[in-house]
Tab-separated table of C-alpha atoms and ligand atoms in Angstrom:
chain	number	residue	atom	x	y	z
H	1	UNK	CA	80.267	35.273	80.853
H	2	UNK	CA	79.539	32.040	79.166
H	3	UNK	CA	76.174	31.897	77.511
H	4	UNK	CA	74.106	28.906	78.482
H	5	UNK	CA	71.426	27.174	76.505
H	6	UNK	CA	69.482	24.569	78.429
H	7	UNK	CA	71.941	22.461	80.286
H	8	UNK	CA	74.730	22.674	77.734
H	9	UNK	CA	77.328	25.340	78.307
H	10	UNK	CA	78.362	27.170	75.191
H	11	UNK	CA	81.612	29.003	74.716
H	12	UNK	CA	81.159	32.782	74.405
H	13	UNK	CA	82.774	36.226	74.748
H	14	UNK	CA	84.002	36.894	78.247
H	15	UNK	CA	82.637	40.464	78.278
H	16	UNK	CA	80.844	43.076	76.227
H	17	UNK	CA	84.117	44.753	75.366
H	18	UNK	CA	85.548	41.450	74.159
H	19	UNK	CA	82.612	41.177	71.769
H	20	UNK	CA	83.108	44.745	70.587
H	21	UNK	CA	86.810	44.178	69.932
H	22	UNK	CA	86.139	40.921	68.090
H	23	UNK	CA	83.365	42.424	65.968
H	24	UNK	CA	85.427	45.527	65.217
H	25	UNK	CA	88.281	43.167	64.327
H	26	UNK	CA	85.974	41.377	61.889
H	27	UNK	CA	84.749	44.626	60.418
H	28	UNK	CA	88.060	46.445	60.136
H	29	UNK	CA	90.034	44.922	57.324
H	30	UNK	CA	91.352	45.444	53.848
H	31	UNK	CA	88.059	47.108	52.918
H	32	UNK	CA	88.710	49.979	55.326
H	33	UNK	CA	92.388	50.289	54.585
H	34	UNK	CA	92.432	50.015	50.821
H	35	UNK	CA	89.042	50.400	49.266
H	36	UNK	CA	87.440	53.159	51.278
H	37	UNK	CA	90.211	55.775	50.989
H	38	UNK	CA	90.600	55.179	47.271
H	39	UNK	CA	86.865	55.369	46.615
H	40	UNK	CA	86.475	58.524	48.662
H	41	UNK	CA	89.317	60.232	46.851
H	42	UNK	CA	88.075	59.265	43.406
H	43	UNK	CA	84.376	59.810	43.907
H	44	UNK	CA	83.804	63.308	45.174
H	45	UNK	CA	85.703	63.436	48.487
H	46	UNK	CA	83.564	64.886	51.242
H	47	UNK	CA	80.379	64.323	49.263
H	48	UNK	CA	81.183	60.605	49.076
H	49	UNK	CA	82.155	60.495	52.751
H	50	UNK	CA	78.878	62.100	53.810
H	51	UNK	CA	76.873	59.754	51.650
H	52	UNK	CA	78.845	56.756	52.926
H	53	UNK	CA	78.195	57.736	56.538
H	54	UNK	CA	74.484	58.013	55.732
H	55	UNK	CA	74.627	54.489	54.239
H	56	UNK	CA	76.313	53.130	57.352
H	57	UNK	CA	73.782	54.727	59.689
H	58	UNK	CA	70.591	54.147	57.694
H	59	UNK	CA	71.292	50.830	55.949
H	60	UNK	CA	74.355	49.116	57.406
H	61	UNK	CA	73.664	49.653	61.094
H	62	UNK	CA	70.035	48.424	60.964
H	63	UNK	CA	71.163	45.202	59.248
H	64	UNK	CA	74.078	44.824	61.677
H	65	UNK	CA	71.579	44.961	64.549
H	66	UNK	CA	69.289	42.532	62.703
H	67	UNK	CA	72.148	40.028	62.258
H	68	UNK	CA	73.484	40.220	65.793
H	69	UNK	CA	70.024	39.865	67.288
H	70	UNK	CA	69.276	36.738	65.249
H	71	UNK	CA	72.496	35.189	66.551
H	72	UNK	CA	72.055	36.272	70.144
H	73	UNK	CA	68.486	34.999	70.209
H	74	UNK	CA	69.453	31.646	68.716
H	75	UNK	CA	72.632	31.061	70.767
H	76	UNK	CA	73.672	28.724	67.985
H	77	UNK	CA	75.478	28.885	64.659
H	78	UNK	CA	73.927	31.079	61.987
H	79	UNK	CA	71.776	28.479	60.233
H	80	UNK	CA	70.337	27.069	63.433
H	81	UNK	CA	69.713	30.533	64.823
H	82	UNK	CA	67.671	31.587	61.801
H	83	UNK	CA	65.809	28.264	61.792
H	84	UNK	CA	65.001	28.686	65.442
H	85	UNK	CA	63.696	32.210	65.037
H	86	UNK	CA	61.676	31.157	61.994
H	87	UNK	CA	60.131	28.234	63.861
H	88	UNK	CA	59.259	30.402	66.855
H	89	UNK	CA	57.669	32.939	64.521
H	90	UNK	CA	55.584	30.292	62.795
H	91	UNK	CA	57.528	30.641	59.546
H	92	UNK	CA	59.161	27.970	57.406
H	93	UNK	CA	62.505	26.571	58.507
H	94	UNK	CA	63.586	27.110	54.933
H	95	UNK	CA	64.594	30.608	56.048
H	96	UNK	CA	67.679	28.912	57.457
H	97	UNK	CA	68.768	28.904	53.819
H	98	UNK	CA	69.699	32.598	54.176
H	99	UNK	CA	72.349	31.621	56.621
H	100	UNK	CA	73.461	28.587	54.605
H	101	UNK	CA	74.180	30.938	51.735
H	102	UNK	CA	76.074	33.119	54.195
H	103	UNK	CA	78.184	30.206	55.394
H	104	UNK	CA	79.122	29.411	51.813
H	105	UNK	CA	79.950	33.068	51.077
H	106	UNK	CA	82.086	33.394	54.188
H	107	UNK	CA	84.043	30.334	53.126
H	108	UNK	CA	84.541	31.719	49.610
H	109	UNK	CA	85.653	35.128	50.900
H	110	UNK	CA	88.002	33.377	53.342
H	111	UNK	CA	89.643	31.541	50.445
H	112	UNK	CA	90.670	34.657	48.500
H	113	UNK	CA	91.096	36.943	51.531
H	114	UNK	CA	93.890	34.708	52.855
H	115	UNK	CA	95.682	34.960	49.518
H	116	UNK	CA	95.791	38.736	50.046
H	117	UNK	CA	96.869	38.042	53.631
H	118	UNK	CA	99.763	36.106	52.112
H	119	UNK	CA	100.751	39.128	50.019
H	120	UNK	CA	100.807	41.201	53.186
H	121	UNK	CA	103.185	38.658	54.742
H	122	UNK	CA	105.448	38.931	51.719
H	123	UNK	CA	105.598	42.738	52.102
H	124	UNK	CA	106.319	42.424	55.806
H	125	UNK	CA	109.253	40.204	54.853
H	126	UNK	CA	110.337	42.657	52.151
H	127	UNK	CA	110.596	45.479	54.695
H	128	UNK	CA	112.308	43.263	57.281
H	129	UNK	CA	114.968	42.421	54.693
H	130	UNK	CA	115.149	46.062	53.747
H	131	UNK	CA	116.107	47.010	57.291
H	132	UNK	CA	119.475	45.398	56.601
H	133	UNK	CA	119.952	47.220	53.300
H	134	UNK	CA	118.434	50.657	53.852
H	135	UNK	CA	118.953	50.938	57.594
H	136	UNK	CA	116.585	52.730	59.919
H	137	UNK	CA	116.754	56.453	59.244
H	138	UNK	CA	116.680	56.813	55.462
H	139	UNK	CA	113.963	55.978	52.957
H	140	UNK	CA	112.880	52.467	52.132
H	141	UNK	CA	114.042	50.104	49.428
H	142	UNK	CA	117.116	52.196	48.647
H	143	UNK	CA	118.836	49.253	47.016
H	144	UNK	CA	116.082	49.053	44.421
H	145	UNK	CA	115.615	50.928	41.209
H	146	UNK	CA	112.333	52.541	40.341
H	147	UNK	CA	111.766	49.759	37.839
H	148	UNK	CA	112.337	47.105	40.530
H	149	UNK	CA	109.814	48.706	42.813
H	150	UNK	CA	107.216	49.102	40.076
H	151	UNK	CA	107.708	45.448	39.364
H	152	UNK	CA	107.315	44.175	42.926
H	153	UNK	CA	103.616	43.478	42.762
H	154	UNK	CA	103.408	42.167	39.168
H	155	UNK	CA	106.397	39.918	39.944
H	156	UNK	CA	104.714	38.558	43.062
H	157	UNK	CA	101.587	37.781	41.038
H	158	UNK	CA	103.715	35.702	38.678
H	159	UNK	CA	104.895	33.461	41.502
H	160	UNK	CA	102.118	30.962	42.029
H	161	UNK	CA	104.205	28.773	44.310
H	162	UNK	CA	105.389	31.565	46.599
H	163	UNK	CA	101.883	32.952	46.873
H	164	UNK	CA	100.548	29.484	47.691
H	165	UNK	CA	103.069	29.001	50.483
H	166	UNK	CA	102.277	32.440	51.920
H	167	UNK	CA	98.557	31.726	51.635
H	168	UNK	CA	99.044	28.488	53.579
H	169	UNK	CA	101.014	30.357	56.205
H	170	UNK	CA	98.299	32.962	56.622
H	171	UNK	CA	95.624	30.244	56.834
H	172	UNK	CA	97.743	28.403	59.414
H	173	UNK	CA	97.959	31.531	61.596
H	174	UNK	CA	94.187	32.035	61.240
H	175	UNK	CA	93.292	28.464	62.146
H	176	UNK	CA	95.626	28.520	65.133
H	177	UNK	CA	93.238	31.025	66.727
H	178	UNK	CA	89.937	29.607	65.463
H	179	UNK	CA	90.803	26.076	66.634
H	180	UNK	CA	91.246	27.334	70.199
H	181	UNK	CA	87.638	28.472	70.430
H	182	UNK	CA	85.779	31.696	71.053
H	183	UNK	CA	87.035	32.834	74.444
H	184	UNK	CA	90.348	30.956	74.257
H	185	UNK	CA	91.377	31.865	70.702
H	186	UNK	CA	89.316	34.354	68.689
H	187	UNK	CA	88.849	36.715	71.608
H	188	UNK	CA	92.532	36.566	72.515
H	189	UNK	CA	93.500	37.573	68.989
H	190	UNK	CA	91.112	40.529	69.010
H	191	UNK	CA	92.017	41.727	72.485
H	192	UNK	CA	95.719	41.888	71.620
H	193	UNK	CA	95.712	42.695	67.947
H	194	UNK	CA	93.031	45.387	67.786
H	195	UNK	CA	94.611	47.734	70.347
H	196	UNK	CA	97.970	47.176	68.637
H	197	UNK	CA	96.301	47.942	65.319
H	198	UNK	CA	94.863	51.218	66.647
H	199	UNK	CA	98.218	52.293	68.064
H	200	UNK	CA	99.977	51.589	64.784
H	201	UNK	CA	97.276	53.386	62.800
H	202	UNK	CA	97.434	56.459	65.012
H	203	UNK	CA	101.225	56.413	65.094
H	204	UNK	CA	101.575	56.256	61.320
H	205	UNK	CA	98.863	58.883	60.857
H	206	UNK	CA	100.670	61.281	63.209
H	207	UNK	CA	103.915	60.567	61.382
H	208	UNK	CA	102.144	61.398	58.090
H	209	UNK	CA	100.768	64.613	59.572
H	210	UNK	CA	104.328	65.772	60.247
H	211	UNK	CA	106.270	64.229	57.405
H	212	UNK	CA	103.683	63.893	54.664
H	213	UNK	CA	101.341	66.081	52.657
H	214	UNK	CA	98.643	66.386	55.306
H	215	UNK	CA	97.044	69.650	54.206
H	216	UNK	CA	96.942	68.443	50.625
H	217	UNK	CA	95.284	65.239	51.836
H	218	UNK	CA	92.519	67.125	53.582
H	219	UNK	CA	91.810	69.001	50.362
H	220	UNK	CA	92.044	65.781	48.337
H	221	UNK	CA	89.826	63.665	50.553
H	222	UNK	CA	87.331	66.157	51.879
H	223	UNK	CA	86.684	68.593	49.074
H	224	UNK	CA	82.936	68.449	48.419
H	225	UNK	CA	82.290	67.558	44.832
H	226	UNK	CA	78.651	66.564	44.599
H	227	UNK	CA	78.817	66.278	40.811
H	228	UNK	CA	80.791	63.039	41.168
H	229	UNK	CA	78.102	61.445	43.292
H	230	UNK	CA	76.402	59.548	40.465
H	231	UNK	CA	73.998	56.626	40.837
H	232	UNK	CA	76.854	54.235	40.242
H	233	UNK	CA	78.999	55.839	42.929
H	234	UNK	CA	76.121	55.834	45.383
H	235	UNK	CA	75.572	52.117	44.913
H	236	UNK	CA	79.274	51.487	45.278
H	237	UNK	CA	79.054	53.331	48.590
H	238	UNK	CA	76.207	51.134	49.838
H	239	UNK	CA	78.093	48.001	48.797
H	240	UNK	CA	81.236	49.230	50.509
H	241	UNK	CA	79.250	49.963	53.685
H	242	UNK	CA	78.057	46.345	53.733
H	243	UNK	CA	81.432	44.815	53.006
H	244	UNK	CA	83.081	47.008	55.590
H	245	UNK	CA	80.625	46.012	58.326
H	246	UNK	CA	81.025	42.330	57.313
H	247	UNK	CA	77.306	41.975	56.639
H	248	UNK	CA	75.378	39.558	54.471
H	249	UNK	CA	77.458	36.454	55.125
H	250	UNK	CA	76.198	35.389	58.540
H	251	UNK	CA	79.404	36.560	60.198
H	252	UNK	CA	77.781	38.989	62.573
H	253	UNK	CA	75.074	36.412	63.347
H	254	UNK	CA	77.772	33.979	64.355
H	255	UNK	CA	79.607	36.529	66.495
H	256	UNK	CA	76.261	37.717	67.915
H	257	UNK	CA	75.486	34.191	69.093
H	258	UNK	CA	78.361	34.382	71.577
H	259	UNK	CA	76.973	37.525	73.240
H	260	UNK	CA	75.353	37.227	76.643
H	261	UNK	CA	71.766	38.269	77.225
H	262	UNK	CA	72.495	41.371	79.285
H	263	UNK	CA	74.264	43.217	76.473
H	264	UNK	CA	72.289	46.011	74.771
H	265	UNK	CA	72.665	45.086	71.101
H	266	UNK	CA	71.551	48.422	69.677
H	267	UNK	CA	74.198	50.374	71.577
H	268	UNK	CA	76.853	47.775	70.882
H	269	UNK	CA	76.091	47.684	67.145
H	270	UNK	CA	76.326	51.468	67.028
H	271	UNK	CA	79.731	51.315	68.718
H	272	UNK	CA	80.958	48.750	66.194
H	273	UNK	CA	79.727	50.780	63.222
H	274	UNK	CA	81.250	53.950	64.659
H	275	UNK	CA	84.642	52.298	65.167
H	276	UNK	CA	84.631	50.763	61.701
H	277	UNK	CA	83.784	54.068	60.024
H	278	UNK	CA	86.354	55.949	62.062
H	279	UNK	CA	89.045	53.521	60.973
H	280	UNK	CA	88.055	53.966	57.329
H	281	UNK	CA	88.324	57.752	57.667
H	282	UNK	CA	91.584	57.640	59.587
H	283	UNK	CA	92.987	55.174	57.035
H	284	UNK	CA	92.529	57.863	54.395
H	285	UNK	CA	94.379	60.351	56.604
H	286	UNK	CA	97.085	57.744	57.175
H	287	UNK	CA	97.701	56.665	53.592
H	288	UNK	CA	97.289	59.748	51.430
H	289	UNK	CA	99.754	62.102	53.149
H	290	UNK	CA	102.444	59.526	52.384
H	291	UNK	CA	101.264	58.867	48.842
H	292	UNK	CA	100.758	62.537	47.944
H	293	UNK	CA	104.076	63.596	49.476
H	294	UNK	CA	105.767	61.248	47.046
H	295	UNK	CA	103.858	62.886	44.213
H	296	UNK	CA	102.020	59.665	43.450
H	297	UNK	CA	98.372	58.936	42.865
H	298	UNK	CA	96.235	55.868	42.610
H	299	UNK	CA	93.122	54.886	40.797
H	300	UNK	CA	92.239	52.698	43.730
H	301	UNK	CA	92.159	48.952	44.133
H	302	UNK	CA	94.835	46.734	45.557
H	303	UNK	CA	97.527	48.618	43.626
H	304	UNK	CA	97.250	51.472	46.128
H	305	UNK	CA	98.605	49.249	48.864
H	306	UNK	CA	100.910	46.908	47.023
H	307	UNK	CA	102.233	49.177	44.260
H	308	UNK	CA	101.903	52.810	45.198
H	309	UNK	CA	102.664	52.733	48.922
H	310	UNK	CA	105.968	50.809	48.809
H	311	UNK	CA	107.045	53.341	46.222
H	312	UNK	CA	105.954	56.214	48.448
H	313	UNK	CA	107.896	54.893	51.450
H	314	UNK	CA	111.065	55.080	49.406
H	315	UNK	CA	111.358	58.832	49.715
H	316	UNK	CA	110.193	59.162	53.324
H	317	UNK	CA	112.486	59.534	56.316
H	318	UNK	CA	112.387	56.285	58.322
H	319	UNK	CA	110.614	54.811	55.290
H	320	UNK	CA	111.615	51.227	56.054
H	321	UNK	CA	110.461	51.295	59.657
H	322	UNK	CA	107.203	53.014	58.746
H	323	UNK	CA	106.653	50.661	55.834
H	324	UNK	CA	107.231	47.669	58.097
H	325	UNK	CA	104.894	49.076	60.758
H	326	UNK	CA	102.319	49.773	58.064
H	327	UNK	CA	102.247	46.240	56.683
H	328	UNK	CA	102.230	44.719	60.173
H	329	UNK	CA	99.198	46.894	60.899
H	330	UNK	CA	97.494	45.712	57.705
H	331	UNK	CA	98.352	42.133	58.664
H	332	UNK	CA	96.664	42.507	62.067
H	333	UNK	CA	93.515	43.918	60.469
H	334	UNK	CA	93.434	41.182	57.830
H	335	UNK	CA	94.004	38.448	60.426
H	336	UNK	CA	91.140	39.436	62.725
H	337	UNK	CA	88.914	39.535	59.613
H	338	UNK	CA	90.036	36.151	58.307
H	339	UNK	CA	89.447	34.686	61.767
H	340	UNK	CA	85.831	35.900	61.612
H	341	UNK	CA	85.432	34.459	58.142
H	342	UNK	CA	86.775	31.056	59.197
H	343	UNK	CA	84.625	30.987	62.321
H	344	UNK	CA	81.381	31.095	60.312
H	345	UNK	CA	81.738	27.718	58.514
H	346	UNK	CA	83.521	26.237	61.548
H	347	UNK	CA	80.659	27.098	63.922
H	348	UNK	CA	78.181	25.808	61.361
H	349	UNK	CA	79.894	22.421	61.008
H	350	UNK	CA	80.329	22.040	64.775
H	351	UNK	CA	76.608	22.646	65.343
H	352	UNK	CA	75.329	20.695	62.400
H	353	UNK	CA	77.421	17.562	62.739
H	354	UNK	CA	78.492	17.698	66.356
H	355	UNK	CA	82.169	17.619	65.387
H	356	UNK	CA	84.888	18.773	67.757
H	357	UNK	CA	86.168	22.302	67.125
H	358	UNK	CA	89.863	21.821	66.385
H	359	UNK	CA	89.560	19.141	63.670
H	360	UNK	CA	86.617	21.008	62.133
H	361	UNK	CA	88.575	24.239	61.897
H	362	UNK	CA	91.514	22.349	60.390
H	363	UNK	CA	89.294	20.729	57.778
H	364	UNK	CA	87.796	24.099	56.794
H	365	UNK	CA	91.311	25.534	56.634
H	366	UNK	CA	92.410	22.696	54.352
H	367	UNK	CA	89.466	23.273	52.008
H	368	UNK	CA	90.159	27.017	51.957
H	369	UNK	CA	93.784	26.227	51.159
H	370	UNK	CA	92.768	24.246	48.078
H	371	UNK	CA	90.760	27.181	46.713
H	372	UNK	CA	93.508	29.542	47.859
H	373	UNK	CA	96.181	27.716	45.874
H	374	UNK	CA	93.926	27.725	42.812
H	375	UNK	CA	93.455	31.477	43.392
H	376	UNK	CA	97.196	32.039	43.667
H	377	UNK	CA	97.765	30.258	40.369
H	378	UNK	CA	94.863	32.089	38.725
H	379	UNK	CA	97.211	35.071	38.268
H	380	UNK	CA	99.729	33.014	36.305
H	381	UNK	CA	99.618	29.354	35.189
H	382	UNK	CA	95.859	29.079	35.519
H	383	UNK	CA	95.033	32.507	34.123
H	384	UNK	CA	92.998	31.044	31.301
H	385	UNK	CA	90.920	28.845	33.621
H	386	UNK	CA	87.602	30.633	34.060
H	387	UNK	CA	85.478	28.420	36.328
H	388	UNK	CA	82.313	30.480	35.829
H	389	UNK	CA	83.071	31.565	32.292
H	390	UNK	CA	79.727	30.152	31.126
H	391	UNK	CA	77.904	32.885	33.069
H	392	UNK	CA	78.181	36.187	31.198
H	393	UNK	CA	78.501	38.165	34.438
H	394	UNK	CA	81.673	36.280	35.380
H	395	UNK	CA	83.146	35.894	31.943
H	396	UNK	CA	86.921	35.951	31.813
H	397	UNK	CA	87.376	35.810	35.591
H	398	UNK	CA	89.925	33.450	37.110
H	399	UNK	CA	89.379	31.661	40.432
H	400	UNK	CA	90.498	34.629	42.569
H	401	UNK	CA	88.330	37.241	40.934
H	402	UNK	CA	85.389	34.866	40.453
H	403	UNK	CA	85.313	34.206	44.223
H	404	UNK	CA	85.355	37.947	44.830
H	405	UNK	CA	82.711	38.804	42.216
H	406	UNK	CA	80.252	36.038	43.054
H	407	UNK	CA	80.236	36.982	46.720
H	408	UNK	CA	80.292	40.766	46.253
H	409	UNK	CA	77.818	41.019	43.389
H	410	UNK	CA	75.436	38.199	44.247
H	411	UNK	CA	75.716	36.347	47.532
H	412	UNK	CA	76.329	39.230	49.940
H	413	UNK	CA	73.549	41.501	48.659
H	414	UNK	CA	71.149	38.531	48.449
H	415	UNK	CA	72.096	37.458	51.984
H	416	UNK	CA	71.636	40.934	53.442
H	417	UNK	CA	68.405	41.490	51.505
H	418	UNK	CA	66.919	38.264	52.866
H	419	UNK	CA	68.056	39.100	56.401
H	420	UNK	CA	66.266	42.444	56.261
H	421	UNK	CA	63.119	40.834	54.829
H	422	UNK	CA	63.263	38.094	57.455
H	423	UNK	CA	63.712	40.431	60.405
H	424	UNK	CA	61.468	43.175	58.994
H	425	UNK	CA	58.550	41.088	57.777
H	426	UNK	CA	58.729	37.445	58.837
H	427	UNK	CA	60.090	37.163	62.369
H	428	UNK	CA	57.677	37.677	65.241
H	429	UNK	CA	57.535	41.274	66.412
H	430	UNK	CA	57.665	40.251	70.017
H	431	UNK	CA	60.813	38.183	69.664
H	432	UNK	CA	62.539	41.080	67.970
H	433	UNK	CA	61.297	43.635	70.510
H	434	UNK	CA	62.727	41.607	73.362
H	435	UNK	CA	66.079	41.351	71.711
H	436	UNK	CA	67.001	44.626	70.018
H	437	UNK	CA	67.551	46.957	72.972
H	438	UNK	CA	65.549	49.791	71.393
H	439	UNK	CA	62.411	51.523	72.549
H	440	UNK	CA	59.956	54.207	71.488
H	441	UNK	CA	60.646	56.251	68.397
H	442	UNK	CA	64.067	54.688	67.776
H	443	UNK	CA	62.472	51.275	67.663
H	444	UNK	CA	59.849	52.439	65.146
H	445	UNK	CA	62.531	54.064	63.041
H	446	UNK	CA	64.662	50.917	63.007
H	447	UNK	CA	61.668	48.778	61.998
H	448	UNK	CA	60.948	51.209	59.184
H	449	UNK	CA	64.538	51.071	57.930
H	450	UNK	CA	64.750	47.275	58.062
H	451	UNK	CA	61.371	46.891	56.355
H	452	UNK	CA	61.653	49.480	53.634
H	453	UNK	CA	64.925	51.280	53.100
H	454	UNK	CA	67.266	48.284	53.450
H	455	UNK	CA	65.390	45.961	51.069
H	456	UNK	CA	65.031	48.715	48.467
H	457	UNK	CA	68.702	49.699	48.631
H	458	UNK	CA	69.858	46.076	48.556
H	459	UNK	CA	67.617	45.204	45.626
H	460	UNK	CA	69.107	48.151	43.753
H	461	UNK	CA	72.666	46.946	44.432
H	462	UNK	CA	71.759	43.475	43.306
H	463	UNK	CA	70.148	44.600	40.059
H	464	UNK	CA	72.977	46.929	39.188
H	465	UNK	CA	75.535	44.242	40.122
H	466	UNK	CA	73.894	41.871	37.674
H	467	UNK	CA	73.111	44.412	34.953
H	468	UNK	CA	75.831	47.043	35.224
H	469	UNK	CA	74.760	48.570	31.929
H	470	UNK	CA	71.716	50.091	33.675
H	471	UNK	CA	73.934	52.742	35.217
H	472	UNK	CA	76.374	52.747	32.341
H	473	UNK	CA	79.019	51.066	34.488
H	474	UNK	CA	80.225	48.641	31.870
J	501	LIG	N1	84.912	43.689	56.692
J	501	LIG	C1	86.208	43.219	56.307
J	501	LIG	C2	86.927	44.325	55.557
J	501	LIG	O1	86.520	45.451	55.584
J	501	LIG	C3	86.168	41.986	55.470
J	501	LIG	C4	85.339	40.928	56.056
J	501	LIG	C5	85.584	40.216	57.168
J	501	LIG	C6	84.099	40.521	55.605
J	501	LIG	N2	84.560	39.383	57.438
J	501	LIG	C7	83.651	39.552	56.503
J	501	LIG	C8	83.356	40.916	54.547
J	501	LIG	C9	82.427	38.980	56.342
J	501	LIG	C10	82.124	40.335	54.392
J	501	LIG	C11	81.669	39.402	55.278
J	501	LIG	O2	87.913	44.074	54.938
């Protein structure tokens, strides 16, 4: 189904399930695979999981529906869609600024996300090489000493040039899909990669259930420790819910704009949120049996994936094959996310300037590559270059971590906050009612959440992000 506006035919998803796969592909990424399991384990297990699910349902899902409906109504890139809805509601076109901020954030996230994508490529290569050394049946990385393995990640971070090349490679793979358009490129990636991702995730999880410390994992992840659920942890959970659903950067508006009119957005958003949350939970059940069986632990962060896991695969039967499958799976998840991130500025530039798609996508890719290379070198040669060092909040951060912090602490919460205010308070009720696929009590409840709960929660995240000392998080 190709959505049509006026006489011009616009590219779009070929079916509802194509949209679901693409949006789930955007949502499922490094956030689900690395951050969620580590946070759950460290912050009260089942208590955190329950609270996180509440955040997804009560705060994330309402904003997801708000974003997709803005896009679907506008049938244009994010900025134009918001401008259109504002104009039709008698509000200022300045509201388009929400989406402009989103376009900028998506571009900034793209720049550092692809650097991590490059690391994933380097680990895929590591395990491919290891097949020749360790063989298939034994553990992984048998030719390496413990010291070597501990050093893998720090050594990679020292190699600015290698990381730059891998970053460029990951960007090149991303742009190869984005340049081919929505139904011809982005959708194709999602339709092939997401099912493959799910199979790999289930396969490795089942392997872990037999070979790893599964029972221990259940106790580790799902023990209910409500005492660890502090204000700081709760806000981290809300932030994680937003990052995981890819909200606040106009991404879901952009993807929503390719949805045809007959799709029920409320049901579809619920499906997307359900799939994303399931993957986060299963990721915990996939990773920790392997990590705990090796007697390792992690305080979270990227080290869990790039330091602890390779180590854990060493002592597992078929460790090399599983390790390879694992990093290929992570690569698929990261790729469908980076595609969504690149599509946001690409769609914006196509709409705004009337450029053709392929050269636009290439230009965005080139710009992201410049920031990506600076990010890669920010771990080594450029480690003392702090572009935002004059702002106390970002003091001491290199290019990579500044891109992450500015978007996570400021731009994403501001973007999502403004979206909920716009949809809850500014946009015309009737426009929204026609678009959201809800009726009766559910509709009232959604309006309440978007008007009250979401803005309050997002304001809290924003304040604590800017003044961490309020919750003693410094
Ligand atoms: N949601 C993805 C993850 O969990 C990351 C991501 C993709 C994202 N697109 C986004 C985050 C847009 C914010 C906005 O890793």
